[in-house]
mmCIF file of C-alpha atoms in Angstrom:
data_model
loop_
_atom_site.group_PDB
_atom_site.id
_atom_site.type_symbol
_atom_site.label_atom_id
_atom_site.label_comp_id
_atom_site.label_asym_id
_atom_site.label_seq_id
_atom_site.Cartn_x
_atom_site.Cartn_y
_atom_site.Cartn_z
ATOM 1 C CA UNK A 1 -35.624 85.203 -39.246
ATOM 2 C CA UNK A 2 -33.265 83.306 -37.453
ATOM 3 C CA UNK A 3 -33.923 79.094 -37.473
ATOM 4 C CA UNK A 4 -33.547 77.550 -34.487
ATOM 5 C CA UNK A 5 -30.514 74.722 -34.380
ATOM 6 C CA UNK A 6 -32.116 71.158 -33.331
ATOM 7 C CA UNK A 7 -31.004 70.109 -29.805
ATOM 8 C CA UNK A 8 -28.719 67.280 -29.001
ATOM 9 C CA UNK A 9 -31.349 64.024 -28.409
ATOM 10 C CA UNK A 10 -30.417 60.879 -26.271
ATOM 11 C CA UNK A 11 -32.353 58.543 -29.312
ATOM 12 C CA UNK A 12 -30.778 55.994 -30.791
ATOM 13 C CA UNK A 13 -29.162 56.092 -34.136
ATOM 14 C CA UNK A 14 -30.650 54.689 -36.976
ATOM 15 C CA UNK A 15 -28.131 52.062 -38.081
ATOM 16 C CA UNK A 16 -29.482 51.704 -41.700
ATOM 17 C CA UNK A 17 -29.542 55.118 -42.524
ATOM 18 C CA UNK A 18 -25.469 56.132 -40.915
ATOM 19 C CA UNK A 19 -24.573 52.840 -42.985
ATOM 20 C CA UNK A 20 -25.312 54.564 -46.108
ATOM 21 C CA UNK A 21 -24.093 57.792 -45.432
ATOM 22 C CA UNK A 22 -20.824 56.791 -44.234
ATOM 23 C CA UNK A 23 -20.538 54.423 -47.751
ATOM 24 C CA UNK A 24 -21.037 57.684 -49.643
ATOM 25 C CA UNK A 25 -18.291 59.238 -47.514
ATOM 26 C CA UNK A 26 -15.753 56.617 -47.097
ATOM 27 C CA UNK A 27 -16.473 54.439 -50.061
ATOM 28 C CA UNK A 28 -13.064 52.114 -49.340
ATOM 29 C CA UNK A 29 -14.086 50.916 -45.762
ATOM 30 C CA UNK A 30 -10.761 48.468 -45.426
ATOM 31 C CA UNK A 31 -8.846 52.090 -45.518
ATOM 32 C CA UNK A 32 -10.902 53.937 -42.796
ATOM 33 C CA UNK A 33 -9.150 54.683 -39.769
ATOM 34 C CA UNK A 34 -12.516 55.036 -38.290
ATOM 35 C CA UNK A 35 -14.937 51.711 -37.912
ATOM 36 C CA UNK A 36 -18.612 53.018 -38.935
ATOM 37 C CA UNK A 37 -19.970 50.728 -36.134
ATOM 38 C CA UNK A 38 -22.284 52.549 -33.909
ATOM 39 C CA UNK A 39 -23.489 50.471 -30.791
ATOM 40 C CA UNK A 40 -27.181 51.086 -29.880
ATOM 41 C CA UNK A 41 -27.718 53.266 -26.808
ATOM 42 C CA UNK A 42 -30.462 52.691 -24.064
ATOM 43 C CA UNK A 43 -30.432 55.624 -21.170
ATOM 44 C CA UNK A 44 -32.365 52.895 -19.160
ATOM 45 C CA UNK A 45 -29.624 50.369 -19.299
ATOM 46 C CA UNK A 46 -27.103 50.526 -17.102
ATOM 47 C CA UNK A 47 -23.439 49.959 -17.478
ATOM 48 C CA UNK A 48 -21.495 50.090 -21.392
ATOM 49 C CA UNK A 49 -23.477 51.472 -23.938
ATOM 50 C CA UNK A 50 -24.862 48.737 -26.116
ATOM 51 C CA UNK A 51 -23.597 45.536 -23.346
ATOM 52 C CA UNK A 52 -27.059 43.805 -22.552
ATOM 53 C CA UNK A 53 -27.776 43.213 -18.767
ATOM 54 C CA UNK A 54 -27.405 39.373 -18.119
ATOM 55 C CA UNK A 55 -30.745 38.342 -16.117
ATOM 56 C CA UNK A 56 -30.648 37.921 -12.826
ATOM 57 C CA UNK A 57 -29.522 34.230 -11.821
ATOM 58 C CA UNK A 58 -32.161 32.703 -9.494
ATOM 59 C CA UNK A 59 -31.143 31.980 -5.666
ATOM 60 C CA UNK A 60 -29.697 28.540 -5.106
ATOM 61 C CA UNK A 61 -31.983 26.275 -3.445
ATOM 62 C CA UNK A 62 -32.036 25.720 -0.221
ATOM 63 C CA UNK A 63 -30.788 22.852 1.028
ATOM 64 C CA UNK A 64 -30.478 21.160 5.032
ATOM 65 C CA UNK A 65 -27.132 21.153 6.544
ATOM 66 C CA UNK A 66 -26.004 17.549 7.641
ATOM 67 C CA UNK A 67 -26.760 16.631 10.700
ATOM 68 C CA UNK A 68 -24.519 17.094 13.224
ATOM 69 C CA UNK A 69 -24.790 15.929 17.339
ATOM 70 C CA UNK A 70 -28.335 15.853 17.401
ATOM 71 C CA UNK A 71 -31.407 13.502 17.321
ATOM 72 C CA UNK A 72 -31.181 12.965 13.453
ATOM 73 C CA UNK A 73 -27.782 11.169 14.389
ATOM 74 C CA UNK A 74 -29.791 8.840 16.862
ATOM 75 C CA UNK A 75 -28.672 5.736 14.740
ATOM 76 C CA UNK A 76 -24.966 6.013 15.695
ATOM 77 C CA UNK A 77 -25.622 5.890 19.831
ATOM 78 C CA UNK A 78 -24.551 2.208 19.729
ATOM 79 C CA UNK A 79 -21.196 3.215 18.053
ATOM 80 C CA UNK A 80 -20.836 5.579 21.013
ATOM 81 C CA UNK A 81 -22.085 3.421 24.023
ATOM 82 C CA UNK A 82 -19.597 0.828 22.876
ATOM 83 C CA UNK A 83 -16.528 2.946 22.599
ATOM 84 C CA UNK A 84 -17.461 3.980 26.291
ATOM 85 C CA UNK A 85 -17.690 0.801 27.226
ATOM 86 C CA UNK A 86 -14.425 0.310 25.549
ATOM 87 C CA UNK A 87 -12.747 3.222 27.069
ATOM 88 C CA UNK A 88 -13.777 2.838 30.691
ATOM 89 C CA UNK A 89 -12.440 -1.025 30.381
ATOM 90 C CA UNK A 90 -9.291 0.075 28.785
ATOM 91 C CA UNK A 91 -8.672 2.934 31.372
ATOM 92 C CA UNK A 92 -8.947 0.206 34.513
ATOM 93 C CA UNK A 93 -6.650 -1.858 32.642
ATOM 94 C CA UNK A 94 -4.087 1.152 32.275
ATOM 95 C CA UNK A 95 -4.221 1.583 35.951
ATOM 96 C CA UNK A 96 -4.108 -2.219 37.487
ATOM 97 C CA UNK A 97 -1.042 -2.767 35.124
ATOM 98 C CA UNK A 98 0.591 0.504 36.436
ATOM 99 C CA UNK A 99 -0.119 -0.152 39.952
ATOM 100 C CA UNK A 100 1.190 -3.906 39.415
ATOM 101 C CA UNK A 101 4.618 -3.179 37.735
ATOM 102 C CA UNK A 102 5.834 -0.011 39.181
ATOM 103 C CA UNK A 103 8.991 2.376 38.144
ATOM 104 C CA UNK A 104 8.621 3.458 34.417
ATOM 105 C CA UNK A 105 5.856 1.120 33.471
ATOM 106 C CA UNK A 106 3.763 3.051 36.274
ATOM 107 C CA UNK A 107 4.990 6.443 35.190
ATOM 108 C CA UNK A 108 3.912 5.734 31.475
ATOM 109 C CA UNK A 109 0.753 4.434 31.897
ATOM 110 C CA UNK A 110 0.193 7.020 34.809
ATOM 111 C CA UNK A 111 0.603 9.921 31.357
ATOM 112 C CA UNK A 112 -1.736 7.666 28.995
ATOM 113 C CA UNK A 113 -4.504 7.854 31.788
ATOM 114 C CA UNK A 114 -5.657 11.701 30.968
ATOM 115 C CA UNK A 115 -5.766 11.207 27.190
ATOM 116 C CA UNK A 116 -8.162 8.209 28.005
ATOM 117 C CA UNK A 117 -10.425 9.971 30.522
ATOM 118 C CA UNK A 118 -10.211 12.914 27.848
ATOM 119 C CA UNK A 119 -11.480 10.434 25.257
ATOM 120 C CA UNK A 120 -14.517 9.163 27.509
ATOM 121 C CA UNK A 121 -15.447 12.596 28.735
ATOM 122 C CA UNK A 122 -16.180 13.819 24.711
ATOM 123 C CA UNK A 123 -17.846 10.109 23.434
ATOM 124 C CA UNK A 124 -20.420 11.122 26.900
ATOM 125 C CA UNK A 125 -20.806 14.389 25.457
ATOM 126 C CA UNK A 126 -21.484 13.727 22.161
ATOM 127 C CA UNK A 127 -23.936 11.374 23.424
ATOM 128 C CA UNK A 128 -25.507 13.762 25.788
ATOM 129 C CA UNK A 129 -26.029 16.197 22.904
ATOM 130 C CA UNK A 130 -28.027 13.669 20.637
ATOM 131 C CA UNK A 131 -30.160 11.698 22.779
ATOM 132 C CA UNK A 132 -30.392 13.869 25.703
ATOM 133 C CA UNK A 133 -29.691 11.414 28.119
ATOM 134 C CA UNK A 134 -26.303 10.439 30.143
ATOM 135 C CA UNK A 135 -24.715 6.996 29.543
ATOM 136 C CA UNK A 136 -23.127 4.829 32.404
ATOM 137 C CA UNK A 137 -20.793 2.233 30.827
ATOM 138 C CA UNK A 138 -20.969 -0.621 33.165
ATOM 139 C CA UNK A 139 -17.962 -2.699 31.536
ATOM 140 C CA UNK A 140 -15.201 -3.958 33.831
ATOM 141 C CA UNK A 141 -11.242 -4.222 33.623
ATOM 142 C CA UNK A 142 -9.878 -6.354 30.976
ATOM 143 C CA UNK A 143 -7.583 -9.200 32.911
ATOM 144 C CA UNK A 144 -4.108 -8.786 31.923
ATOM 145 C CA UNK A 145 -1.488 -11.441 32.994
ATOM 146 C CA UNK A 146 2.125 -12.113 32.648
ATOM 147 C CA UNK A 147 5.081 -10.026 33.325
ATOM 148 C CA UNK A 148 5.322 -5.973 32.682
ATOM 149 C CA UNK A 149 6.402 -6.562 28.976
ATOM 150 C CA UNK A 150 3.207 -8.989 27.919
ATOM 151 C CA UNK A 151 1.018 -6.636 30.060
ATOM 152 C CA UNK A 152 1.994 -3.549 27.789
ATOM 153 C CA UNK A 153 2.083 -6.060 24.541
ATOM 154 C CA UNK A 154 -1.803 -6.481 25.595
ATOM 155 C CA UNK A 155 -2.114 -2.868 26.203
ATOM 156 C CA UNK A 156 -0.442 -2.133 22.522
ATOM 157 C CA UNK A 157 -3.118 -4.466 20.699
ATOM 158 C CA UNK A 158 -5.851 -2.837 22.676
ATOM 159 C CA UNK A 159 -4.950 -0.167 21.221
ATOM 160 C CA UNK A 160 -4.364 -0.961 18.072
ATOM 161 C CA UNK A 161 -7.668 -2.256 17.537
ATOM 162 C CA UNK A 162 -9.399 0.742 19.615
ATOM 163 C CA UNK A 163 -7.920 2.545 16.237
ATOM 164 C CA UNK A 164 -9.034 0.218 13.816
ATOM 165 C CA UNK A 165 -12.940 0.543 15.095
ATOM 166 C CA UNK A 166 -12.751 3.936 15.006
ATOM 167 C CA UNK A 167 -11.632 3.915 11.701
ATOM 168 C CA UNK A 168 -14.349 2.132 11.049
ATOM 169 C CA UNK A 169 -16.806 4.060 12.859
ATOM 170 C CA UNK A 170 -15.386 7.328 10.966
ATOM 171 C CA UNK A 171 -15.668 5.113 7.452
ATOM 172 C CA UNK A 172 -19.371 4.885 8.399
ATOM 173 C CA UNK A 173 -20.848 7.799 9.701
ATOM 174 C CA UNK A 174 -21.728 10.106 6.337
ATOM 175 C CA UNK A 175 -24.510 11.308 8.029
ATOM 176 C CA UNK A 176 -22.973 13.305 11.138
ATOM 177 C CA UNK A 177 -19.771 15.116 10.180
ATOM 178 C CA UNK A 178 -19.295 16.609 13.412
ATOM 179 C CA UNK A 179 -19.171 12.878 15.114
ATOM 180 C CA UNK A 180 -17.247 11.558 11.773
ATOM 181 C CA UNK A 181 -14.399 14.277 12.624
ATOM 182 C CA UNK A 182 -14.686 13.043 16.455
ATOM 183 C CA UNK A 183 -13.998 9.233 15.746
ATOM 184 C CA UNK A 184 -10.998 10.224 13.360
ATOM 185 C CA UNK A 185 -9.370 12.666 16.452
ATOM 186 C CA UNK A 186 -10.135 9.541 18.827
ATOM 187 C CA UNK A 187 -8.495 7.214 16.281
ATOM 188 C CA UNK A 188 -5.697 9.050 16.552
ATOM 189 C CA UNK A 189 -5.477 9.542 20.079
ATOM 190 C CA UNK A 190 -5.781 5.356 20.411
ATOM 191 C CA UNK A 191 -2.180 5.738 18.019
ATOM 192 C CA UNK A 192 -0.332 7.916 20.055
ATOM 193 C CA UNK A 193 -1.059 5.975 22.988
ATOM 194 C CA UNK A 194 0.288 3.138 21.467
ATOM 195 C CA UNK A 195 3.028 4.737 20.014
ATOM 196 C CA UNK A 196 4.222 5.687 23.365
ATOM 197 C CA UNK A 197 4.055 2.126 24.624
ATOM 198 C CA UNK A 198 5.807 0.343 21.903
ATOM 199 C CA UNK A 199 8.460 3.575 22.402
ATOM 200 C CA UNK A 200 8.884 1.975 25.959
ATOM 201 C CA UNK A 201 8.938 -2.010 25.222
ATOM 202 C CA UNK A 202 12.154 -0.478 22.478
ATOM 203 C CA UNK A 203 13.892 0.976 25.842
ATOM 204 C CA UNK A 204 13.517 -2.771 27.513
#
């Protein structure tokens, strides 16, 4: 009578006992091409045999995006209604010098004028968007006297410090990113502008 051969089985080895066969067989082990290690198999576990499954990290917690444009940024609307204040005085002032000196003086300050109205048309939106409510600055010209070179010497300082409170501004508001990013593009709008005009006083 025939004996049946046993199957092929998916269980794991038992370390111990292929240890001490494989002694018996290769008794010099630092000669064996062959290393008798023998990683344990799981058919549950995916991936390498014998490479344990790191656990699942947990989610990151959730956390609240600054806030950007909206009521939470309520605290900086004073920032805001004074640069509009700021920027409708400045803009008069742009256009009683131009219409006072004339030939290039005009034509500059005639260019500088849509950067400005730019500037007050996004401070009134970024207003709009966290209060809800639409801001009329009720500043008026600032005088300027003297001849076309003092005027734009005014206009240059104005300037100048229009950048400087921004900077400040920016400096200040962690909390809104969105309006942060706004004061710094302003900021830099205020230096272009007088840029230009200090590029014109050089040409005098």
């Amino acid at each position: 009578m025939k004996q049946k051969t046993p199957g092929l089985t998916l269980e794991p080895f038992d370390q111990d006992t292929f240890q001490r066969v494989w002694r018996r067989v290769m008794p010099d082990q630092d000669l064996s091409p062959i290393q008798p290690t023998v990683p344990a198999f799981s058919p549950d576990s995916p991936g390498t045999p014998g490479t344990p499954t790191p656990p699942a990290s947990p989610c990151p917690p959730q956390t609240s995006p600054p806030a950007c444009l909206c009521p939470d940024s309520e605290s900086y609307t004073p920032c805001l209604e004074q640069l509009m204040e700021d920027t409708c005085a400045l803009s008069r002032a742009y256009q009683s010098t131009a219409r006072r000196c004339g030939g290039r003086t005009a034509r500059l300050l005639s260019s500088l004028l849509p950067s400005l109205g730019q500037d007050h048309r996004r401070l009134c939106a970024a207003y709009f968007l966290i209060t809800g409510e639409r801001y009329t600055p009720a500043s008026q010209a600032v005088p300027l006297s003297g001849a076309a070179p003092w005027q734009l010497r005014s206009l240059f300082l104005l300037e100048q410090q229009r950048a400087a409170k921004l900077s400040d501004y920016a400096t200040g508001t962690s909390g809104d990113p969105c309006l942060r990013e706004l004061f710094r593009e302003l900021e830099h709008a205020a230096r272009l502008r007088a840029g230009r005009i200090r590029a014109l006083l050089e040409q005098m």
